[in-house]
């Protein structure tokens, strides 16, 4: 099994080495190939997603991705900025379904900013469409209106096939869980959202065992902090999903705990932590590697068909949390503060 390793920028390489350590310890015959991406690739060859990296990603059985971005690249032309690497990979590999589970580990209830009774036992799944919406819509840019005033603009659209394919993924995921699917939109204001909602209702006819409900995105943002446990699976578009999944991440104590998977129609996937490159803590050895390590578990389960190995990794993570080991972002009163490497070593030991 060939795994493309794309560490990226900031804390990306630090957390990636812990994840690769864990993968190697599983004793399977994995082949790893490392390639630059993001700012690291721009510095090396002048582009955030070099042809050679894209080729490697296309040929691999699965892709492990750290994180990209740094403030120092923010002044570059948009097509050269680090974020274009992840957007490009999603688009070129048609990775349209983003799975972001938000699970609160019992030991971390005290690390959440919400009251323990609101979040304890939280286990929700956000499914975000990744290939469409205002993030990719054309035309976009800055234009000059009659009269000389300048105007920035983007275009939001969803085609029927794009909504149908993410709808099927979401209904099927809900069937494997509690059978409750909430589709989040802004149908009271946006035509695109009304269209999204109509298609969801149509696809629901094929899944009589799933209870579909609809919620406006502003209400969903409120309900996620008021009664997050009322959700099971949420499906939403690219932009709303971007924002809501980060909000959901914080319910669990830290974005440093949350893995994600971005899948194509054949379950080939790119696996990455839900967080970014955290330039504020990069190089300090304090980043939490658990989201990256849990992304390895998702990869083993979804793309490499190794569910027992996935469970081993998840159990190892639970054990180190039960032992009281905490990186700074999930520090609780009774926890023992450790750095990135020590946390990775502890997961390895408990494996
Ligand atoms: P971020 O997720 O990098 O950081 C937000 C906060 O969370 C920071 O305080 C950071 O220190 C903390 N944090 C994140 N991951 C952590 C971890 N594993 N352990 C401990 N603390 C952690 O988001 P940001 O600051 O908005 O963005 C920084 C850069 O990352 C930007 O260039 C942005 O574009 C990029 N970004 C990349 C991705 C990606 O690669 N998929 C996603 C989001 C943001």
Short mmCIF file of C-alpha atoms and ligand atoms in Angstrom, two decimals:
data_model
loop_
_atom_site.label_atom_id
_atom_site.label_comp_id
_atom_site.label_asym_id
_atom_site.label_seq_id
_atom_site.Cartn_x
_atom_site.Cartn_y
_atom_site.Cartn_z
CA UNK A 1 0.00 0.00 0.00
CA UNK A 2 1.47 3.31 -1.14
CA UNK A 3 0.91 6.27 1.11
CA UNK A 4 1.77 9.78 -0.04
CA UNK A 5 3.12 11.80 2.87
CA UNK A 6 2.64 15.57 2.47
CA UNK A 7 3.81 17.24 5.71
CA UNK A 8 3.39 20.88 4.57
CA UNK A 9 4.15 23.89 6.75
CA UNK A 10 4.18 25.09 10.34
CA UNK A 11 3.38 22.25 12.74
CA UNK A 12 2.64 19.95 9.76
CA UNK A 13 6.07 18.23 9.69
CA UNK A 14 6.16 17.93 13.53
CA UNK A 15 2.84 16.12 13.83
CA UNK A 16 3.45 14.11 10.66
CA UNK A 17 6.57 12.46 12.07
CA UNK A 18 4.52 11.24 15.06
CA UNK A 19 1.84 9.86 12.73
CA UNK A 20 4.38 8.05 10.54
CA UNK A 21 5.98 6.55 13.66
CA UNK A 22 2.59 5.12 14.64
CA UNK A 23 1.94 3.79 11.13
CA UNK A 24 5.32 2.07 10.98
CA UNK A 25 4.65 0.39 14.33
CA UNK A 26 1.56 -1.36 12.94
CA UNK A 27 3.75 -3.83 11.07
CA UNK A 28 1.89 -3.62 7.74
CA UNK A 29 3.71 -3.35 4.42
CA UNK A 30 3.27 0.35 3.79
CA UNK A 31 5.43 2.24 1.30
CA UNK A 32 5.85 5.93 2.11
CA UNK A 33 6.73 8.65 -0.35
CA UNK A 34 7.22 12.18 0.93
CA UNK A 35 6.60 15.30 -1.17
CA UNK A 36 6.56 19.04 -0.48
CA UNK A 37 3.27 20.94 -0.44
CA UNK A 38 2.10 24.43 0.50
CA UNK A 39 4.62 27.08 1.48
CA UNK A 40 7.38 24.46 1.70
CA UNK A 41 6.77 23.58 -1.96
CA UNK A 42 6.59 27.24 -2.96
CA UNK A 43 9.97 27.82 -1.31
CA UNK A 44 11.45 24.74 -3.00
CA UNK A 45 10.05 24.98 -6.54
CA UNK A 46 7.90 28.13 -6.74
CA UNK A 47 4.43 26.49 -6.58
CA UNK A 48 2.31 25.30 -3.60
CA UNK A 49 1.15 22.18 -5.47
CA UNK A 50 3.97 21.05 -7.80
CA UNK A 51 3.11 18.65 -10.65
CA UNK A 52 5.28 15.96 -9.04
CA UNK A 53 3.37 16.20 -5.74
CA UNK A 54 0.02 16.05 -7.53
CA UNK A 55 1.19 13.00 -9.53
CA UNK A 56 2.32 11.25 -6.34
CA UNK A 57 -1.05 11.99 -4.69
CA UNK A 58 -2.95 10.69 -7.72
CA UNK A 59 -0.97 7.44 -7.82
CA UNK A 60 -1.02 6.74 -4.05
CA UNK A 61 -3.58 4.49 -2.34
CA UNK A 62 -4.09 7.18 0.28
CA UNK A 63 -2.71 10.60 1.17
CA UNK A 64 -1.65 11.81 4.59
CA UNK A 65 -1.60 15.59 4.70
CA UNK A 66 -0.22 17.71 7.57
CA UNK A 67 -1.24 21.34 7.18
CA UNK A 68 -0.29 24.27 4.98
CA UNK A 69 -0.02 28.01 5.31
CA UNK A 70 1.92 30.74 6.96
CA UNK A 71 1.32 34.46 7.24
CA UNK A 72 4.51 35.09 5.25
CA UNK A 73 2.82 33.71 2.10
CA UNK A 74 -0.33 35.83 2.48
CA UNK A 75 1.00 38.60 0.21
CA UNK A 76 1.55 36.22 -2.74
CA UNK A 77 -0.88 36.14 -5.67
CA UNK A 78 -3.84 33.96 -4.66
CA UNK A 79 -2.88 31.09 -7.00
CA UNK A 80 0.53 30.83 -5.30
CA UNK A 81 -0.73 30.88 -1.72
CA UNK A 82 -0.32 27.73 0.34
CA UNK A 83 -4.08 27.15 0.74
CA UNK A 84 -4.30 26.57 -3.03
CA UNK A 85 -2.45 23.28 -2.44
CA UNK A 86 -5.25 21.73 -0.41
CA UNK A 87 -7.97 23.27 -2.60
CA UNK A 88 -6.12 21.96 -5.69
CA UNK A 89 -5.78 18.43 -4.28
CA UNK A 90 -9.48 18.34 -3.40
CA UNK A 91 -10.42 19.52 -6.88
CA UNK A 92 -7.94 17.46 -8.96
CA UNK A 93 -8.67 14.25 -7.06
CA UNK A 94 -12.43 14.95 -6.88
CA UNK A 95 -12.38 14.58 -3.10
CA UNK A 96 -15.90 15.88 -2.62
CA UNK A 97 -16.94 14.37 0.72
CA UNK A 98 -15.32 15.69 3.86
CA UNK A 99 -15.96 13.68 7.03
CA UNK A 100 -15.30 15.50 10.26
CA UNK A 101 -16.29 13.61 13.36
CA UNK A 102 -16.54 15.69 16.54
CA UNK A 103 -16.15 13.30 19.45
CA UNK A 104 -15.58 14.35 23.03
CA UNK A 105 -13.31 11.96 24.88
CA UNK A 106 -14.59 11.51 28.42
CA UNK A 107 -11.26 12.61 29.92
CA UNK A 108 -11.38 15.92 28.04
CA UNK A 109 -14.81 17.13 29.17
CA UNK A 110 -13.00 19.70 31.34
CA UNK A 111 -11.04 21.04 28.34
CA UNK A 112 -14.19 22.13 26.49
CA UNK A 113 -15.30 25.73 26.88
CA UNK A 114 -18.85 24.45 27.37
CA UNK A 115 -20.29 22.91 30.55
CA UNK A 116 -19.50 19.19 30.83
CA UNK A 117 -23.22 18.26 30.90
CA UNK A 118 -23.73 19.95 27.52
CA UNK A 119 -20.83 18.17 25.79
CA UNK A 120 -20.11 14.92 27.63
CA UNK A 121 -20.81 11.96 25.36
CA UNK A 122 -20.80 14.18 22.27
CA UNK A 123 -20.42 12.18 19.06
CA UNK A 124 -21.51 13.98 15.91
CA UNK A 125 -20.40 13.76 12.30
CA UNK A 126 -20.22 16.75 10.00
CA UNK A 127 -20.19 15.97 6.29
CA UNK A 128 -19.08 18.95 4.24
CA UNK A 129 -19.24 19.16 0.44
CA UNK A 130 -15.75 20.08 -0.74
CA UNK A 131 -15.74 20.60 -4.50
CA UNK A 132 -18.38 23.23 -5.14
CA UNK A 133 -20.01 26.34 -3.68
CA UNK A 134 -18.66 29.86 -3.48
CA UNK A 135 -15.08 28.60 -2.92
CA UNK A 136 -14.81 27.46 -6.54
CA UNK A 137 -17.59 29.40 -8.30
CA UNK A 138 -16.72 31.54 -11.29
CA UNK A 139 -16.69 34.43 -12.05
CA UNK A 140 -14.93 35.98 -9.10
CA UNK A 141 -12.66 38.93 -8.61
CA UNK A 142 -12.70 42.70 -8.21
CA UNK A 143 -14.45 44.79 -10.87
CA UNK A 144 -15.11 48.45 -11.45
CA UNK A 145 -18.78 49.44 -11.60
CA UNK A 146 -20.31 52.19 -13.74
CA UNK A 147 -19.45 55.33 -11.84
CA UNK A 148 -15.99 54.07 -10.93
CA UNK A 149 -16.63 52.30 -7.60
CA UNK A 150 -14.79 49.02 -7.15
CA UNK A 151 -16.61 45.84 -6.10
CA UNK A 152 -15.35 42.48 -4.88
CA UNK A 153 -17.47 39.49 -5.91
CA UNK A 154 -17.67 35.68 -5.81
CA UNK A 155 -20.22 33.27 -7.25
CA UNK A 156 -22.12 30.68 -5.24
CA UNK A 157 -23.56 27.72 -7.13
CA UNK A 158 -24.27 24.02 -6.78
CA UNK A 159 -25.15 21.69 -9.63
CA UNK A 160 -27.74 18.95 -9.15
CA UNK A 161 -25.14 16.15 -9.49
CA UNK A 162 -22.91 17.78 -6.86
CA UNK A 163 -25.76 17.95 -4.34
CA UNK A 164 -27.00 14.44 -5.13
CA UNK A 165 -23.62 12.76 -4.65
CA UNK A 166 -22.97 14.40 -1.25
CA UNK A 167 -26.58 13.68 -0.23
CA UNK A 168 -26.11 9.94 -0.88
CA UNK A 169 -22.85 9.93 1.11
CA UNK A 170 -24.61 11.65 4.02
CA UNK A 171 -27.71 9.43 4.03
CA UNK A 172 -25.51 6.32 3.92
CA UNK A 173 -23.39 7.61 6.81
CA UNK A 174 -26.55 8.38 8.83
CA UNK A 175 -27.81 4.83 8.20
CA UNK A 176 -24.66 3.46 9.87
CA UNK A 177 -25.25 5.71 12.91
CA UNK A 178 -28.46 6.86 14.65
CA UNK A 179 -30.34 7.53 11.40
CA UNK A 180 -30.75 11.28 11.93
CA UNK A 181 -29.57 13.66 9.21
CA UNK A 182 -29.72 17.46 9.47
CA UNK A 183 -29.17 19.34 6.24
CA UNK A 184 -27.89 22.86 6.93
CA UNK A 185 -28.57 25.67 4.45
CA UNK A 186 -29.74 29.26 4.14
CA UNK A 187 -32.81 28.55 2.05
CA UNK A 188 -34.68 31.57 3.44
CA UNK A 189 -32.26 33.88 1.60
CA UNK A 190 -30.22 31.96 -1.00
CA UNK A 191 -31.50 30.38 -4.22
CA UNK A 192 -28.58 27.92 -4.15
CA UNK A 193 -29.67 26.78 -0.70
CA UNK A 194 -33.33 26.31 -1.71
CA UNK A 195 -32.12 24.16 -4.61
CA UNK A 196 -29.86 22.19 -2.22
CA UNK A 197 -32.84 21.62 0.11
CA UNK A 198 -35.15 20.45 -2.72
CA UNK A 199 -32.57 17.86 -3.85
CA UNK A 200 -32.03 16.64 -0.27
CA UNK A 201 -35.80 16.08 0.06
CA UNK A 202 -35.83 14.18 -3.23
CA UNK A 203 -32.87 11.92 -2.30
CA UNK A 204 -34.47 11.24 1.11
CA UNK A 205 -37.15 9.17 -0.67
CA UNK A 206 -34.48 6.49 -1.26
CA UNK A 207 -33.63 6.33 2.48
CA UNK A 208 -36.91 5.80 4.36
CA UNK A 209 -35.02 4.77 7.52
CA UNK A 210 -33.22 8.09 7.83
CA UNK A 211 -35.00 10.99 9.47
CA UNK A 212 -34.11 14.13 7.46
CA UNK A 213 -34.50 17.60 8.95
CA UNK A 214 -33.41 21.03 7.73
CA UNK A 215 -31.87 23.90 9.63
CA UNK A 216 -30.73 27.39 8.64
CA UNK A 217 -27.02 27.86 9.13
CA UNK A 218 -27.40 30.69 11.68
CA UNK A 219 -29.63 28.48 13.83
CA UNK A 220 -27.22 25.54 13.39
CA UNK A 221 -24.39 27.73 14.70
CA UNK A 222 -26.52 28.45 17.79
CA UNK A 223 -27.71 24.89 18.33
CA UNK A 224 -24.14 23.57 18.13
CA UNK A 225 -23.28 25.46 21.31
CA UNK A 226 -26.73 25.19 22.94
CA UNK A 227 -27.58 21.52 22.41
CA UNK A 228 -24.84 19.87 20.35
CA UNK A 229 -25.91 16.36 21.36
CA UNK A 230 -29.22 16.85 19.52
CA UNK A 231 -27.31 16.28 16.25
CA UNK A 232 -26.25 12.97 14.75
CA UNK A 233 -25.06 13.67 11.18
CA UNK A 234 -24.95 17.15 9.65
CA UNK A 235 -24.59 17.62 5.89
CA UNK A 236 -23.84 21.02 4.44
CA UNK A 237 -22.12 22.94 1.68
CA UNK A 238 -18.50 23.94 1.41
CA UNK A 239 -18.57 27.35 3.10
CA UNK A 240 -21.10 26.62 5.86
CA UNK A 241 -19.30 23.33 6.56
CA UNK A 242 -15.94 25.07 6.83
CA UNK A 243 -17.25 27.33 9.60
CA UNK A 244 -19.54 24.89 11.45
CA UNK A 245 -16.95 22.11 11.58
CA UNK A 246 -14.43 24.41 13.29
CA UNK A 247 -17.13 25.44 15.76
CA UNK A 248 -17.89 21.77 16.42
CA UNK A 249 -14.18 21.13 16.87
CA UNK A 250 -14.01 23.54 19.78
CA UNK A 251 -16.84 21.70 21.55
CA UNK A 252 -14.44 18.82 21.97
CA UNK A 253 -11.83 20.88 23.81
CA UNK A 254 -9.34 21.54 21.03
CA UNK A 255 -9.09 21.52 17.30
CA UNK A 256 -5.88 19.57 17.96
CA UNK A 257 -8.00 16.45 18.63
CA UNK A 258 -10.01 16.28 15.42
CA UNK A 259 -9.15 14.20 12.37
CA UNK A 260 -10.79 14.47 8.96
CA UNK A 261 -11.15 12.47 5.77
CA UNK A 262 -11.83 13.80 2.29
CA UNK A 263 -13.04 11.05 0.01
CA UNK A 264 -13.76 10.51 -3.67
CA UNK A 265 -16.53 8.26 -4.98
CA UNK A 266 -14.32 5.14 -4.58
CA UNK A 267 -13.26 5.97 -0.99
CA UNK A 268 -9.76 6.98 -2.01
CA UNK A 269 -8.96 9.72 0.41
CA UNK A 270 -6.84 12.48 1.78
CA UNK A 271 -6.53 12.43 5.56
CA UNK A 272 -5.59 15.48 7.58
CA UNK A 273 -6.18 17.06 10.96
CA UNK A 274 -9.01 19.60 10.98
CA UNK A 275 -6.68 22.36 12.11
CA UNK A 276 -4.26 24.51 10.13
CA UNK A 277 -0.50 24.94 10.32
CA UNK A 278 -0.62 26.85 13.64
CA UNK A 279 2.30 29.19 12.82
CA UNK A 280 2.01 30.65 16.34
CA UNK A 281 3.33 27.43 17.91
CA UNK A 282 5.33 25.93 15.01
CA UNK A 283 8.83 24.72 15.87
CA UNK A 284 8.17 24.77 19.62
CA UNK A 285 7.43 21.06 19.98
CA UNK A 286 4.13 21.73 21.76
CA UNK A 287 1.56 20.94 19.05
CA UNK A 288 -0.97 18.19 19.72
CA UNK A 289 -0.27 15.30 17.31
CA UNK A 290 -3.47 13.39 18.16
CA UNK A 291 -5.64 14.84 15.35
CA UNK A 292 -2.96 13.74 12.89
CA UNK A 293 -2.68 10.29 14.51
CA UNK A 294 -6.47 9.89 14.52
CA UNK A 295 -6.43 10.85 10.82
CA UNK A 296 -4.19 7.80 10.33
CA UNK A 297 -6.92 5.71 11.97
CA UNK A 298 -9.51 7.12 9.55
CA UNK A 299 -7.19 6.31 6.64
CA UNK A 300 -6.77 2.72 7.82
CA UNK A 301 -10.53 2.33 8.06
CA UNK A 302 -11.84 4.20 4.98
CA UNK A 303 -9.14 3.75 2.31
CA UNK A 304 -6.90 0.85 3.35
CA UNK A 305 -9.60 -1.50 4.64
CA UNK A 306 -7.76 -2.23 7.89
CA UNK A 307 -10.49 -1.62 10.51
CA UNK A 308 -8.75 -3.63 13.26
CA UNK A 309 -5.60 -1.56 12.89
CA UNK A 310 -7.73 1.62 12.94
CA UNK A 311 -9.32 0.49 16.19
CA UNK A 312 -5.86 -0.27 17.66
CA UNK A 313 -4.73 3.30 16.97
CA UNK A 314 -7.93 4.80 18.42
CA UNK A 315 -7.65 2.66 21.54
CA UNK A 316 -4.02 3.69 21.98
CA UNK A 317 -5.06 7.35 21.85
CA UNK A 318 -7.81 6.77 24.43
CA UNK A 319 -5.27 5.05 26.69
CA UNK A 320 -2.83 7.96 26.71
CA UNK A 321 -5.67 10.34 27.52
CA UNK A 322 -6.77 8.03 30.34
CA UNK A 323 -3.17 8.05 31.60
CA UNK A 324 -3.54 11.83 31.97
CA UNK A 325 -1.12 12.92 29.25
CA UNK A 326 -2.03 16.34 27.87
CA UNK A 327 -0.53 18.71 25.32
CA UNK A 328 -1.01 22.39 26.19
CA UNK A 329 -4.16 22.82 24.09
CA UNK A 330 -6.05 20.11 26.04
CA UNK A 331 -4.51 20.73 29.45
CA UNK A 332 -6.91 19.85 32.25
CA UNK A 333 -6.43 20.33 36.02
CA UNK A 334 -5.36 16.75 36.63
CA UNK A 335 -3.35 16.28 33.41
CA UNK A 336 0.42 15.90 32.91
CA UNK A 337 1.74 18.37 30.35
CA UNK A 338 3.71 16.80 27.50
CA UNK A 339 5.07 17.96 24.15
CA UNK A 340 4.43 16.69 20.61
CA UNK A 341 7.10 13.99 20.62
CA UNK A 342 6.32 12.71 24.10
CA UNK A 343 2.64 12.38 23.17
CA UNK A 344 3.57 10.47 19.99
CA UNK A 345 5.91 8.19 21.95
CA UNK A 346 3.15 7.49 24.49
CA UNK A 347 0.72 6.46 21.73
CA UNK A 348 3.43 4.22 20.31
CA UNK A 349 4.06 2.65 23.74
CA UNK A 350 0.37 2.00 24.31
CA UNK A 351 0.07 0.41 20.84
P1 LIG B 1 -4.96 27.04 12.92
O1 LIG B 1 -5.88 25.88 12.96
O2 LIG B 1 -3.63 26.83 12.30
O3 LIG B 1 -4.74 27.59 14.40
C1 LIG B 1 -5.82 28.08 15.20
C2 LIG B 1 -5.41 27.99 16.68
O4 LIG B 1 -5.41 26.62 17.09
C3 LIG B 1 -3.99 28.51 16.95
O5 LIG B 1 -3.98 29.15 18.20
C4 LIG B 1 -3.15 27.26 17.01
O6 LIG B 1 -2.00 27.36 17.83
C5 LIG B 1 -4.14 26.24 17.58
N1 LIG B 1 -3.85 24.89 17.08
C6 LIG B 1 -4.10 24.40 15.83
N2 LIG B 1 -3.69 23.14 15.74
C7 LIG B 1 -3.16 22.79 16.94
C8 LIG B 1 -2.56 21.60 17.45
N3 LIG B 1 -2.43 20.49 16.72
N4 LIG B 1 -2.13 21.62 18.73
C9 LIG B 1 -2.27 22.71 19.49
N5 LIG B 1 -2.83 23.86 19.07
C10 LIG B 1 -3.27 23.90 17.80
O7 LIG B 1 -5.75 28.21 12.15
P2 LIG B 1 -5.28 29.69 11.74
O8 LIG B 1 -4.38 30.26 12.78
O9 LIG B 1 -6.52 30.39 11.37
O10 LIG B 1 -4.45 29.49 10.40
C11 LIG B 1 -3.02 29.34 10.35
C12 LIG B 1 -2.62 28.97 8.93
O11 LIG B 1 -3.15 27.66 8.63
C13 LIG B 1 -3.18 29.90 7.87
O12 LIG B 1 -2.19 30.11 6.89
C14 LIG B 1 -4.38 29.15 7.31
O13 LIG B 1 -4.67 29.50 5.99
C15 LIG B 1 -3.87 27.73 7.39
N6 LIG B 1 -4.92 26.69 7.41
C16 LIG B 1 -4.62 25.54 6.74
C17 LIG B 1 -5.52 24.49 6.77
C18 LIG B 1 -5.13 23.23 6.05
O14 LIG B 1 -3.96 23.01 5.81
N7 LIG B 1 -6.07 22.33 5.71
C19 LIG B 1 -6.72 24.60 7.48
C20 LIG B 1 -6.98 25.77 8.19
C21 LIG B 1 -6.06 26.83 8.15
#
